[in-house]
Amino acid sequence: CAISDVQAACQDVAVTQELLKEGFHRDLLVKVELGVAGEDAGGCTVAARTRLPPGIYVDPDELASLQQQNLTKAVLIPDVVDVEAPEYLATDLLVLLYMEPDPRCSHCFRAALPVHGRYHRPAEDSEEASVVLKSPEVLVCCCDAGLSAECWKPAGVEAPCSGKNGGPCQWYSLTHKPAYEESILQVPVGLRQHSSLVCVVTLLATVLCSSLTLAAVCKYGDFS
């Protein structure tokens, strides 16, 4: 890829991210506006690299299904995710989210990614746990045009420009000032004072279901 210099101002680059919906299952919406610098960015691929903390994860199977439908393009690092692990046993997840041009804006890009909250330890006095999601890093790869070289620096990312299989290209990290430094996901959690009640109800439900299952097996089972 070759970089062609255009007159641009780094501060014109705007990045916003939103967590849509409520509860454990959300959509992470990322928008990038290249401003004046984006007038000649038609040949550029734009991606958002964000680090998801242990309290949030992406389901690889769900992502694969969306990519087959050409609805979302993203790379997970690592690509194997334990979706059953609670927050206190999980690790960070790095996501490279490829963005699509916004038809309503000639120099804007956007992308959405389904994310899910993990279960947290019970809390003492709060029914919600806060998961802080930092503003993403904006990456660009330009083959036909480019942004001002003053606004970016080489990024150590080995991923194809298109989000499909192929050799990695040269990505650049774009200097910008995010609209918000971080987003906060509120995840419902249980209260510790309810532990005894939860244990009793769980035990009773387990005994009842096991009894019903055993009764059904004895009544309808074929033991011949």
PDB file of C-alpha atoms in Angstrom, residues 77-224:
ATOM      1  CA  ILE A  77      -7.646 -12.697  19.586  1.00  0.00           C
ATOM      2  CA  PRO A  78      -7.623 -15.360  20.902  1.00  0.00           C
ATOM      3  CA  ASP A  79     -10.137 -17.007  18.576  1.00  0.00           C
ATOM      4  CA  VAL A  80     -11.154 -19.573  21.222  1.00  0.00           C
ATOM      5  CA  VAL A  81     -13.435 -18.088  23.901  1.00  0.00           C
ATOM      6  CA  ASP A  82     -14.881 -19.852  26.944  1.00  0.00           C
ATOM      7  CA  VAL A  83     -18.406 -18.453  26.860  1.00  0.00           C
ATOM      8  CA  GLU A  84     -19.346 -20.221  30.109  1.00  0.00           C
ATOM      9  CA  ALA A  85     -16.572 -18.757  32.274  1.00  0.00           C
ATOM     10  CA  PRO A  86     -17.588 -16.190  34.915  1.00  0.00           C
ATOM     11  CA  GLU A  87     -15.967 -12.763  34.967  1.00  0.00           C
ATOM     12  CA  TYR A  88     -13.457 -13.659  37.705  1.00  0.00           C
ATOM     13  CA  LEU A  89     -12.099 -16.629  35.697  1.00  0.00           C
ATOM     14  CA  ALA A  90     -12.064 -14.983  32.261  1.00  0.00           C
ATOM     15  CA  THR A  91      -9.335 -13.016  30.476  1.00  0.00           C
ATOM     16  CA  ASP A  92      -9.264  -9.984  28.199  1.00  0.00           C
ATOM     17  CA  LEU A  93     -10.289 -10.382  24.572  1.00  0.00           C
ATOM     18  CA  LEU A  94      -8.858  -8.343  21.696  1.00  0.00           C
ATOM     19  CA  VAL A  95     -11.254  -7.586  18.823  1.00  0.00           C
ATOM     20  CA  LEU A  96     -10.422  -6.131  15.418  1.00  0.00           C
ATOM     21  CA  LEU A  97     -13.756  -4.900  14.053  1.00  0.00           C
ATOM     22  CA  TYR A  98     -13.854  -4.015  10.358  1.00  0.00           C
ATOM     23  CA  MET A  99     -16.018  -1.010   9.595  1.00  0.00           C
ATOM     24  CA  GLU A 100     -18.296  -0.291   6.650  1.00  0.00           C
ATOM     25  CA  PRO A 101     -18.754   3.091   4.933  1.00  0.00           C
ATOM     26  CA  ASP A 102     -21.798   4.964   6.171  1.00  0.00           C
ATOM     27  CA  PRO A 103     -24.025   5.720   3.141  1.00  0.00           C
ATOM     28  CA  ARG A 104     -25.287   8.879   4.851  1.00  0.00           C
ATOM     29  CA  CYS A 105     -21.811  10.371   5.221  1.00  0.00           C
ATOM     30  CA  SER A 106     -19.013  10.291   2.632  1.00  0.00           C
ATOM     31  CA  HIS A 107     -16.212  10.150   5.210  1.00  0.00           C
ATOM     32  CA  CYS A 108     -17.901   8.123   7.960  1.00  0.00           C
ATOM     33  CA  PHE A 109     -17.600   4.460   8.898  1.00  0.00           C
ATOM     34  CA  ARG A 110     -19.580   2.306  11.316  1.00  0.00           C
ATOM     35  CA  ALA A 111     -19.892  -1.263  12.579  1.00  0.00           C
ATOM     36  CA  ALA A 112     -21.843  -3.184  15.202  1.00  0.00           C
ATOM     37  CA  LEU A 113     -20.771  -6.250  17.170  1.00  0.00           C
ATOM     38  CA  PRO A 114     -22.881  -8.414  19.522  1.00  0.00           C
ATOM     39  CA  VAL A 115     -21.279  -8.616  22.975  1.00  0.00           C
ATOM     40  CA  HIS A 116     -22.387 -10.418  26.121  1.00  0.00           C
ATOM     41  CA  GLY A 117     -21.882  -9.740  29.803  1.00  0.00           C
ATOM     42  CA  ARG A 118     -20.427 -12.464  32.015  1.00  0.00           C
ATOM     43  CA  TYR A 119     -21.729 -13.499  35.397  1.00  0.00           C
ATOM     44  CA  HIS A 120     -20.006 -11.729  38.286  1.00  0.00           C
ATOM     45  CA  ARG A 121     -19.533 -12.636  41.928  1.00  0.00           C
ATOM     46  CA  PRO A 122     -22.456 -11.698  44.194  1.00  0.00           C
ATOM     47  CA  ALA A 123     -22.169  -8.189  45.609  1.00  0.00           C
ATOM     48  CA  GLU A 124     -22.738  -6.860  49.117  1.00  0.00           C
ATOM     49  CA  ASP A 125     -25.037  -3.913  48.474  1.00  0.00           C
ATOM     50  CA  SER A 126     -25.406  -3.396  44.718  1.00  0.00           C
ATOM     51  CA  GLU A 127     -27.496  -5.268  42.185  1.00  0.00           C
ATOM     52  CA  GLU A 128     -25.260  -4.179  39.308  1.00  0.00           C
ATOM     53  CA  ALA A 129     -21.567  -4.503  38.462  1.00  0.00           C
ATOM     54  CA  SER A 130     -19.809  -1.963  36.244  1.00  0.00           C
ATOM     55  CA  VAL A 131     -17.685  -3.136  33.322  1.00  0.00           C
ATOM     56  CA  VAL A 132     -15.560  -0.352  31.836  1.00  0.00           C
ATOM     57  CA  LEU A 133     -14.930  -0.473  28.091  1.00  0.00           C
ATOM     58  CA  LYS A 134     -12.170   1.836  26.867  1.00  0.00           C
ATOM     59  CA  SER A 135     -12.419   3.792  23.623  1.00  0.00           C
ATOM     60  CA  PRO A 136     -11.145   1.752  20.647  1.00  0.00           C
ATOM     61  CA  GLU A 137      -7.989   2.353  18.660  1.00  0.00           C
ATOM     62  CA  VAL A 138      -8.703   3.353  15.042  1.00  0.00           C
ATOM     63  CA  LEU A 139      -6.687   1.557  12.363  1.00  0.00           C
ATOM     64  CA  VAL A 140      -6.505   2.327   8.660  1.00  0.00           C
ATOM     65  CA  CYS A 141      -5.036   0.552   5.661  1.00  0.00           C
ATOM     66  CA  CYS A 142      -4.981   2.583   2.444  1.00  0.00           C
ATOM     67  CA  CYS A 143      -4.061   1.187  -0.951  1.00  0.00           C
ATOM     68  CA  ASP A 144      -5.329   3.882  -3.327  1.00  0.00           C
ATOM     69  CA  ALA A 145      -5.436   6.943  -1.082  1.00  0.00           C
ATOM     70  CA  GLY A 146      -4.425   7.955   2.378  1.00  0.00           C
ATOM     71  CA  LEU A 147      -4.533  10.336   5.267  1.00  0.00           C
ATOM     72  CA  SER A 148      -1.891  12.746   6.400  1.00  0.00           C
ATOM     73  CA  ALA A 149       1.202  10.882   7.574  1.00  0.00           C
ATOM     74  CA  GLU A 150       1.275  13.210  10.578  1.00  0.00           C
ATOM     75  CA  CYS A 151      -1.952  11.656  11.832  1.00  0.00           C
ATOM     76  CA  TRP A 152      -0.907   8.012  11.993  1.00  0.00           C
ATOM     77  CA  LYS A 153       1.815   5.602  12.952  1.00  0.00           C
ATOM     78  CA  PRO A 154       2.500   1.955  12.016  1.00  0.00           C
ATOM     79  CA  ALA A 155       0.510  -0.512  14.114  1.00  0.00           C
ATOM     80  CA  GLY A 156       1.680  -4.036  14.918  1.00  0.00           C
ATOM     81  CA  VAL A 157      -1.424  -5.792  13.611  1.00  0.00           C
ATOM     82  CA  GLU A 158      -1.201  -8.912  11.464  1.00  0.00           C
ATOM     83  CA  ALA A 159      -4.608  -9.109   9.815  1.00  0.00           C
ATOM     84  CA  PRO A 160      -5.843  -8.832   6.211  1.00  0.00           C
ATOM     85  CA  CYS A 161      -7.228  -5.506   5.071  1.00  0.00           C
ATOM     86  CA  SER A 162     -10.539  -6.945   3.905  1.00  0.00           C
ATOM     87  CA  GLY A 163     -11.351  -9.076   6.925  1.00  0.00           C
ATOM     88  CA  LYS A 164     -11.185 -12.188   4.748  1.00  0.00           C
ATOM     89  CA  ASN A 165      -8.492 -14.810   4.373  1.00  0.00           C
ATOM     90  CA  GLY A 166      -5.328 -13.462   2.840  1.00  0.00           C
ATOM     91  CA  GLY A 167      -1.936 -12.059   3.680  1.00  0.00           C
ATOM     92  CA  PRO A 168      -1.661  -9.301   6.285  1.00  0.00           C
ATOM     93  CA  CYS A 169      -1.278  -5.710   5.148  1.00  0.00           C
ATOM     94  CA  GLN A 170       0.288  -2.642   6.744  1.00  0.00           C
ATOM     95  CA  TRP A 171      -2.089  -1.111   9.261  1.00  0.00           C
ATOM     96  CA  TYR A 172      -1.646   2.354  10.712  1.00  0.00           C
ATOM     97  CA  SER A 173      -2.938   3.648  14.027  1.00  0.00           C
ATOM     98  CA  LEU A 174      -4.827   6.896  13.549  1.00  0.00           C
ATOM     99  CA  THR A 175      -4.316   9.670  16.065  1.00  0.00           C
ATOM    100  CA  HIS A 176      -7.667  10.884  17.340  1.00  0.00           C
ATOM    101  CA  LYS A 177      -9.533  12.175  20.346  1.00  0.00           C
ATOM    102  CA  PRO A 178     -12.514   9.983  21.305  1.00  0.00           C
ATOM    103  CA  ALA A 179     -15.849  11.604  22.069  1.00  0.00           C
ATOM    104  CA  TYR A 180     -15.901   9.562  25.290  1.00  0.00           C
ATOM    105  CA  GLU A 181     -12.861   7.979  26.927  1.00  0.00           C
ATOM    106  CA  GLU A 182     -14.866   4.965  28.065  1.00  0.00           C
ATOM    107  CA  SER A 183     -18.273   3.291  28.081  1.00  0.00           C
ATOM    108  CA  ILE A 184     -19.737   1.508  31.086  1.00  0.00           C
ATOM    109  CA  LEU A 185     -21.755  -1.684  30.901  1.00  0.00           C
ATOM    110  CA  GLN A 186     -24.003  -2.334  33.906  1.00  0.00           C
ATOM    111  CA  VAL A 187     -24.370  -6.088  34.489  1.00  0.00           C
ATOM    112  CA  PRO A 188     -27.023  -7.472  36.898  1.00  0.00           C
ATOM    113  CA  VAL A 189     -25.523  -9.382  39.853  1.00  0.00           C
ATOM    114  CA  GLY A 190     -26.931 -11.229  42.839  1.00  0.00           C
ATOM    115  CA  LEU A 191     -26.722 -10.132  46.459  1.00  0.00           C
ATOM    116  CA  ARG A 192     -24.728 -12.162  48.969  1.00  0.00           C
ATOM    117  CA  GLN A 193     -27.469 -12.005  51.588  1.00  0.00           C
ATOM    118  CA  HIS A 194     -29.653 -14.010  49.206  1.00  0.00           C
ATOM    119  CA  SER A 195     -27.155 -16.905  49.019  1.00  0.00           C
ATOM    120  CA  SER A 196     -28.970 -19.119  51.533  1.00  0.00           C
ATOM    121  CA  LEU A 197     -32.323 -18.618  49.836  1.00  0.00           C
ATOM    122  CA  VAL A 198     -30.837 -19.335  46.404  1.00  0.00           C
ATOM    123  CA  CYS A 199     -29.169 -22.532  47.678  1.00  0.00           C
ATOM    124  CA  VAL A 200     -32.393 -23.802  49.282  1.00  0.00           C
ATOM    125  CA  VAL A 201     -34.531 -23.057  46.207  1.00  0.00           C
ATOM    126  CA  THR A 202     -31.920 -24.615  43.900  1.00  0.00           C
ATOM    127  CA  LEU A 203     -31.752 -27.767  46.042  1.00  0.00           C
ATOM    128  CA  LEU A 204     -35.541 -28.117  46.170  1.00  0.00           C
ATOM    129  CA  ALA A 205     -35.849 -27.577  42.402  1.00  0.00           C
ATOM    130  CA  THR A 206     -33.129 -30.178  41.771  1.00  0.00           C
ATOM    131  CA  VAL A 207     -34.794 -32.754  44.032  1.00  0.00           C
ATOM    132  CA  LEU A 208     -38.226 -32.118  42.475  1.00  0.00           C
ATOM    133  CA  CYS A 209     -36.983 -32.361  38.885  1.00  0.00           C
ATOM    134  CA  SER A 210     -34.942 -35.476  39.657  1.00  0.00           C
ATOM    135  CA  SER A 211     -37.949 -37.105  41.301  1.00  0.00           C
ATOM    136  CA  LEU A 212     -40.201 -36.330  38.342  1.00  0.00           C
ATOM    137  CA  THR A 213     -37.604 -37.665  35.925  1.00  0.00           C
ATOM    138  CA  LEU A 214     -37.148 -40.861  37.940  1.00  0.00           C
ATOM    139  CA  ALA A 215     -40.911 -41.344  38.197  1.00  0.00           C
ATOM    140  CA  ALA A 216     -41.295 -40.929  34.424  1.00  0.00           C
ATOM    141  CA  VAL A 217     -38.505 -43.438  33.779  1.00  0.00           C
ATOM    142  CA  CYS A 218     -40.053 -45.985  36.150  1.00  0.00           C
ATOM    143  CA  LYS A 219     -43.520 -45.533  34.616  1.00  0.00           C
ATOM    144  CA  TYR A 220     -42.689 -45.422  30.935  1.00  0.00           C
ATOM    145  CA  GLY A 221     -39.250 -47.018  30.777  1.00  0.00           C
ATOM    146  CA  ASP A 222     -38.723 -50.363  29.039  1.00  0.00           C
ATOM    147  CA  PHE A 223     -36.563 -52.549  31.266  1.00  0.00           C
ATOM    148  CA  SER A 224     -37.082 -55.798  29.392  1.00  0.00           C
TER     149      SER A 224
END
